[in-house]
């Protein structure tokens, strides 16, 4: 079960208790001030296993297993939790066979081998890290670890790329944009080392391929997509030049042993150019949501003996078979590569004292509309005190319940007697 020590307390406690692991790996022994892993939060619920922690020092000193553990391809390899509209995260169960199919295809398709190194920018609870670790290492490549205080520091990235001869980049588009912006402004040639750039998890700016090729004209710029429920990625589109008529970077074509359908509300195939919901099929489809048969049945369907995941994304096919992503059909948004269910934030807000009604919307930047933030409007059960910031403080409980990426960063003062906003 993949998680992060920087995950918000409520979500991490839920993840550990719902999966009941016998032992978790952490940086240090829990202390009363160590957030979600404090003694109070790790007290087991009735019938569940106590959550103990293994320090890195203990892990280093431990002896390896005498024999390799027996494992069937269909057994679960990992569980990654995603946002849920009811306020309860969904644990996506991926089998060894499904994850291996994606990793092997990418390694073969882009000739990943012993000479390659990737910068490990993605957090462990983000599925891009699955390929960083198991995909690259299985091909004989190396993983360049980024310290936690360097995860958003492009200068540090450049130093690591140059020092360790990094050849592969795998991240959300916003981070690669940060790298290029730094290198363009400070005349840093680090992107020249990157022979292949793989971007996914969010809208990709139309300017990024040309900016990358300005550093390395023969480099491979690969736009990828899919869902956590379909084993990291399900499609890829290698881009040399962005045509003038493109309105967005397309999804491209399915990966090996994976399939896409574009269907209407009755599950029928849509003609070319006609928008419909994207369904993903093939080896990569998840086993379902952990201990959640109701939502599993809603999202994973079987037609003609084939199993499909209903993504909730909208898309269409071009006449040449290219798949174009058109956005979401529900209230999910992507922020920093993370899928966020706006209903989950609204549900968390409704549990705060003094909140009568709330709504959450995604807002974009003028220059980068594909990079959204979140704005919350809250109706209070008690009129706020004019000239103070007392009411916005009711949002202080959000980090306990919501994904860290969606937690409010600042609380501007109230603009009326009823509504105020929290910018994220």
mmCIF file with all atom_site columns, N, CA and C in Angstrom, residues 4 7 10 22-23 28 39 46 65 74 116-118 165 209 215-216 221 225 231 254 259-260 292 306 324 340 356 413:
data_model
loop_
_atom_site.group_PDB
_atom_site.id
_atom_site.type_symbol
_atom_site.label_atom_id
_atom_site.label_alt_id
_atom_site.label_comp_id
_atom_site.label_asym_id
_atom_site.label_entity_id
_atom_site.label_seq_id
_atom_site.pdbx_PDB_ins_code
_atom_site.Cartn_x
_atom_site.Cartn_y
_atom_site.Cartn_z
_atom_site.occupancy
_atom_site.B_iso_or_equiv
_atom_site.pdbx_formal_charge
_atom_site.auth_seq_id
_atom_site.auth_comp_id
_atom_site.auth_asym_id
_atom_site.auth_atom_id
_atom_site.pdbx_PDB_model_num
ATOM 1  N N  . UNK A 1 4   ? 2.392   8.384   1.608   1.00 0.00 ? 4   UNK A N  1
ATOM 2  C CA . UNK A 1 4   ? 3.403   9.421   1.778   1.00 0.00 ? 4   UNK A CA 1
ATOM 3  C C  . UNK A 1 4   ? 3.373   9.921   3.216   1.00 0.00 ? 4   UNK A C  1
ATOM 4  N N  . UNK A 1 7   ? 1.141   13.021  3.614   1.00 0.00 ? 7   UNK A N  1
ATOM 5  C CA . UNK A 1 7   ? -0.286  12.958  3.347   1.00 0.00 ? 7   UNK A CA 1
ATOM 6  C C  . UNK A 1 7   ? -1.043  13.549  4.535   1.00 0.00 ? 7   UNK A C  1
ATOM 7  N N  . UNK A 1 10  ? -6.082  12.728  8.207   1.00 0.00 ? 10  UNK A N  1
ATOM 8  C CA . UNK A 1 10  ? -7.292  11.925  8.110   1.00 0.00 ? 10  UNK A CA 1
ATOM 9  C C  . UNK A 1 10  ? -7.223  10.866  7.030   1.00 0.00 ? 10  UNK A C  1
ATOM 10 N N  . UNK A 1 22  ? 0.385   -5.154  8.536   1.00 0.00 ? 22  UNK A N  1
ATOM 11 C CA . UNK A 1 22  ? 1.039   -5.569  9.767   1.00 0.00 ? 22  UNK A CA 1
ATOM 12 C C  . UNK A 1 22  ? 2.213   -4.686  10.128  1.00 0.00 ? 22  UNK A C  1
ATOM 13 N N  . UNK A 1 23  ? 2.825   -4.050  9.120   1.00 0.00 ? 23  UNK A N  1
ATOM 14 C CA . UNK A 1 23  ? 3.988   -3.211  9.406   1.00 0.00 ? 23  UNK A CA 1
ATOM 15 C C  . UNK A 1 23  ? 4.124   -2.170  8.303   1.00 0.00 ? 23  UNK A C  1
ATOM 16 N N  . UNK A 1 28  ? 10.952  7.505   10.718  1.00 0.00 ? 28  UNK A N  1
ATOM 17 C CA . UNK A 1 28  ? 11.349  7.457   12.114  1.00 0.00 ? 28  UNK A CA 1
ATOM 18 C C  . UNK A 1 28  ? 10.227  6.865   12.944  1.00 0.00 ? 28  UNK A C  1
ATOM 19 N N  . UNK A 1 39  ? 0.783   8.354   18.142  1.00 0.00 ? 39  UNK A N  1
ATOM 20 C CA . UNK A 1 39  ? 0.149   7.219   18.823  1.00 0.00 ? 39  UNK A CA 1
ATOM 21 C C  . UNK A 1 39  ? -1.366  7.277   18.809  1.00 0.00 ? 39  UNK A C  1
ATOM 22 N N  . UNK A 1 46  ? -11.295 -1.839  16.526  1.00 0.00 ? 46  UNK A N  1
ATOM 23 C CA . UNK A 1 46  ? -11.619 -3.224  16.898  1.00 0.00 ? 46  UNK A CA 1
ATOM 24 C C  . UNK A 1 46  ? -11.487 -4.173  15.712  1.00 0.00 ? 46  UNK A C  1
ATOM 25 N N  . UNK A 1 65  ? 15.140  -11.905 2.574   1.00 0.00 ? 65  UNK A N  1
ATOM 26 C CA . UNK A 1 65  ? 14.387  -13.151 2.689   1.00 0.00 ? 65  UNK A CA 1
ATOM 27 C C  . UNK A 1 65  ? 15.219  -14.314 2.156   1.00 0.00 ? 65  UNK A C  1
ATOM 28 N N  . UNK A 1 74  ? -1.696  -12.642 -11.071 1.00 0.00 ? 74  UNK A N  1
ATOM 29 C CA . UNK A 1 74  ? -2.988  -12.002 -10.806 1.00 0.00 ? 74  UNK A CA 1
ATOM 30 C C  . UNK A 1 74  ? -3.113  -11.465 -9.387  1.00 0.00 ? 74  UNK A C  1
ATOM 31 N N  . UNK A 1 116 ? 20.313  4.089   -18.801 1.00 0.00 ? 116 UNK A N  1
ATOM 32 C CA . UNK A 1 116 ? 19.343  5.138   -18.485 1.00 0.00 ? 116 UNK A CA 1
ATOM 33 C C  . UNK A 1 116 ? 19.246  5.400   -16.989 1.00 0.00 ? 116 UNK A C  1
ATOM 34 N N  . UNK A 1 117 ? 18.952  6.665   -16.688 1.00 0.00 ? 117 UNK A N  1
ATOM 35 C CA . UNK A 1 117 ? 18.699  7.077   -15.306 1.00 0.00 ? 117 UNK A CA 1
ATOM 36 C C  . UNK A 1 117 ? 17.520  8.040   -15.309 1.00 0.00 ? 117 UNK A C  1
ATOM 37 N N  . UNK A 1 118 ? 16.659  7.912   -14.313 1.00 0.00 ? 118 UNK A N  1
ATOM 38 C CA . UNK A 1 118 ? 15.472  8.752   -14.214 1.00 0.00 ? 118 UNK A CA 1
ATOM 39 C C  . UNK A 1 118 ? 15.506  9.511   -12.899 1.00 0.00 ? 118 UNK A C  1
ATOM 40 N N  . UNK A 1 165 ? 24.044  12.312  -14.864 1.00 0.00 ? 165 UNK A N  1
ATOM 41 C CA . UNK A 1 165 ? 23.785  11.994  -16.273 1.00 0.00 ? 165 UNK A CA 1
ATOM 42 C C  . UNK A 1 165 ? 22.395  11.376  -16.465 1.00 0.00 ? 165 UNK A C  1
ATOM 43 N N  . UNK A 1 209 ? 6.646   20.951  -26.280 1.00 0.00 ? 209 UNK A N  1
ATOM 44 C CA . UNK A 1 209 ? 7.507   20.188  -27.195 1.00 0.00 ? 209 UNK A CA 1
ATOM 45 C C  . UNK A 1 209 ? 8.578   21.041  -27.861 1.00 0.00 ? 209 UNK A C  1
ATOM 46 N N  . UNK A 1 215 ? 16.404  22.565  -26.787 1.00 0.00 ? 215 UNK A N  1
ATOM 47 C CA . UNK A 1 215 ? 17.576  22.067  -26.061 1.00 0.00 ? 215 UNK A CA 1
ATOM 48 C C  . UNK A 1 215 ? 18.123  20.795  -26.702 1.00 0.00 ? 215 UNK A C  1
ATOM 49 N N  . UNK A 1 216 ? 17.233  19.900  -27.112 1.00 0.00 ? 216 UNK A N  1
ATOM 50 C CA . UNK A 1 216 ? 17.646  18.617  -27.695 1.00 0.00 ? 216 UNK A CA 1
ATOM 51 C C  . UNK A 1 216 ? 16.744  18.313  -28.889 1.00 0.00 ? 216 UNK A C  1
ATOM 52 N N  . UNK A 1 221 ? 9.802   13.472  -27.177 1.00 0.00 ? 221 UNK A N  1
ATOM 53 C CA . UNK A 1 221 ? 8.806   14.121  -26.321 1.00 0.00 ? 221 UNK A CA 1
ATOM 54 C C  . UNK A 1 221 ? 7.541   13.277  -26.397 1.00 0.00 ? 221 UNK A C  1
ATOM 55 N N  . UNK A 1 225 ? -1.169  9.246   -21.117 1.00 0.00 ? 225 UNK A N  1
ATOM 56 C CA . UNK A 1 225 ? -2.401  9.428   -20.357 1.00 0.00 ? 225 UNK A CA 1
ATOM 57 C C  . UNK A 1 225 ? -2.955  8.098   -19.902 1.00 0.00 ? 225 UNK A C  1
ATOM 58 N N  . UNK A 1 231 ? -3.382  1.025   -14.490 1.00 0.00 ? 231 UNK A N  1
ATOM 59 C CA . UNK A 1 231 ? -1.944  0.727   -14.405 1.00 0.00 ? 231 UNK A CA 1
ATOM 60 C C  . UNK A 1 231 ? -1.059  1.797   -15.046 1.00 0.00 ? 231 UNK A C  1
ATOM 61 N N  . UNK A 1 254 ? -3.414  3.648   -28.070 1.00 0.00 ? 254 UNK A N  1
ATOM 62 C CA . UNK A 1 254 ? -3.292  2.765   -26.898 1.00 0.00 ? 254 UNK A CA 1
ATOM 63 C C  . UNK A 1 254 ? -1.930  2.076   -26.832 1.00 0.00 ? 254 UNK A C  1
ATOM 64 N N  . UNK A 1 259 ? -6.740  -1.143  -24.589 1.00 0.00 ? 259 UNK A N  1
ATOM 65 C CA . UNK A 1 259 ? -7.712  -0.684  -25.579 1.00 0.00 ? 259 UNK A CA 1
ATOM 66 C C  . UNK A 1 259 ? -8.509  0.500   -25.035 1.00 0.00 ? 259 UNK A C  1
ATOM 67 N N  . UNK A 1 260 ? -9.044  1.279   -25.966 1.00 0.00 ? 260 UNK A N  1
ATOM 68 C CA . UNK A 1 260 ? -9.925  2.395   -25.617 1.00 0.00 ? 260 UNK A CA 1
ATOM 69 C C  . UNK A 1 260 ? -11.224 2.278   -26.403 1.00 0.00 ? 260 UNK A C  1
ATOM 70 N N  . UNK A 1 292 ? -14.560 -2.338  -1.616  1.00 0.00 ? 292 UNK A N  1
ATOM 71 C CA . UNK A 1 292 ? -15.624 -1.423  -2.035  1.00 0.00 ? 292 UNK A CA 1
ATOM 72 C C  . UNK A 1 292 ? -16.340 -2.003  -3.257  1.00 0.00 ? 292 UNK A C  1
ATOM 73 N N  . UNK A 1 306 ? -15.630 -8.801  -22.115 1.00 0.00 ? 306 UNK A N  1
ATOM 74 C CA . UNK A 1 306 ? -14.455 -7.942  -21.922 1.00 0.00 ? 306 UNK A CA 1
ATOM 75 C C  . UNK A 1 306 ? -14.724 -6.981  -20.769 1.00 0.00 ? 306 UNK A C  1
ATOM 76 N N  . UNK A 1 324 ? -8.339  11.807  -28.815 1.00 0.00 ? 324 UNK A N  1
ATOM 77 C CA . UNK A 1 324 ? -8.200  13.140  -28.219 1.00 0.00 ? 324 UNK A CA 1
ATOM 78 C C  . UNK A 1 324 ? -8.934  13.190  -26.882 1.00 0.00 ? 324 UNK A C  1
ATOM 79 N N  . UNK A 1 340 ? -8.644  15.030  -8.220  1.00 0.00 ? 340 UNK A N  1
ATOM 80 C CA . UNK A 1 340 ? -9.348  15.497  -7.029  1.00 0.00 ? 340 UNK A CA 1
ATOM 81 C C  . UNK A 1 340 ? -10.841 15.538  -7.321  1.00 0.00 ? 340 UNK A C  1
ATOM 82 N N  . UNK A 1 356 ? -22.777 25.884  6.550   1.00 0.00 ? 356 UNK A N  1
ATOM 83 C CA . UNK A 1 356 ? -24.122 25.465  6.173   1.00 0.00 ? 356 UNK A CA 1
ATOM 84 C C  . UNK A 1 356 ? -24.163 24.923  4.751   1.00 0.00 ? 356 UNK A C  1
ATOM 85 N N  . UNK A 1 413 ? -10.077 37.711  3.444   1.00 0.00 ? 413 UNK A N  1
ATOM 86 C CA . UNK A 1 413 ? -11.184 38.137  4.302   1.00 0.00 ? 413 UNK A CA 1
ATOM 87 C C  . UNK A 1 413 ? -12.529 38.048  3.596   1.00 0.00 ? 413 UNK A C  1
#
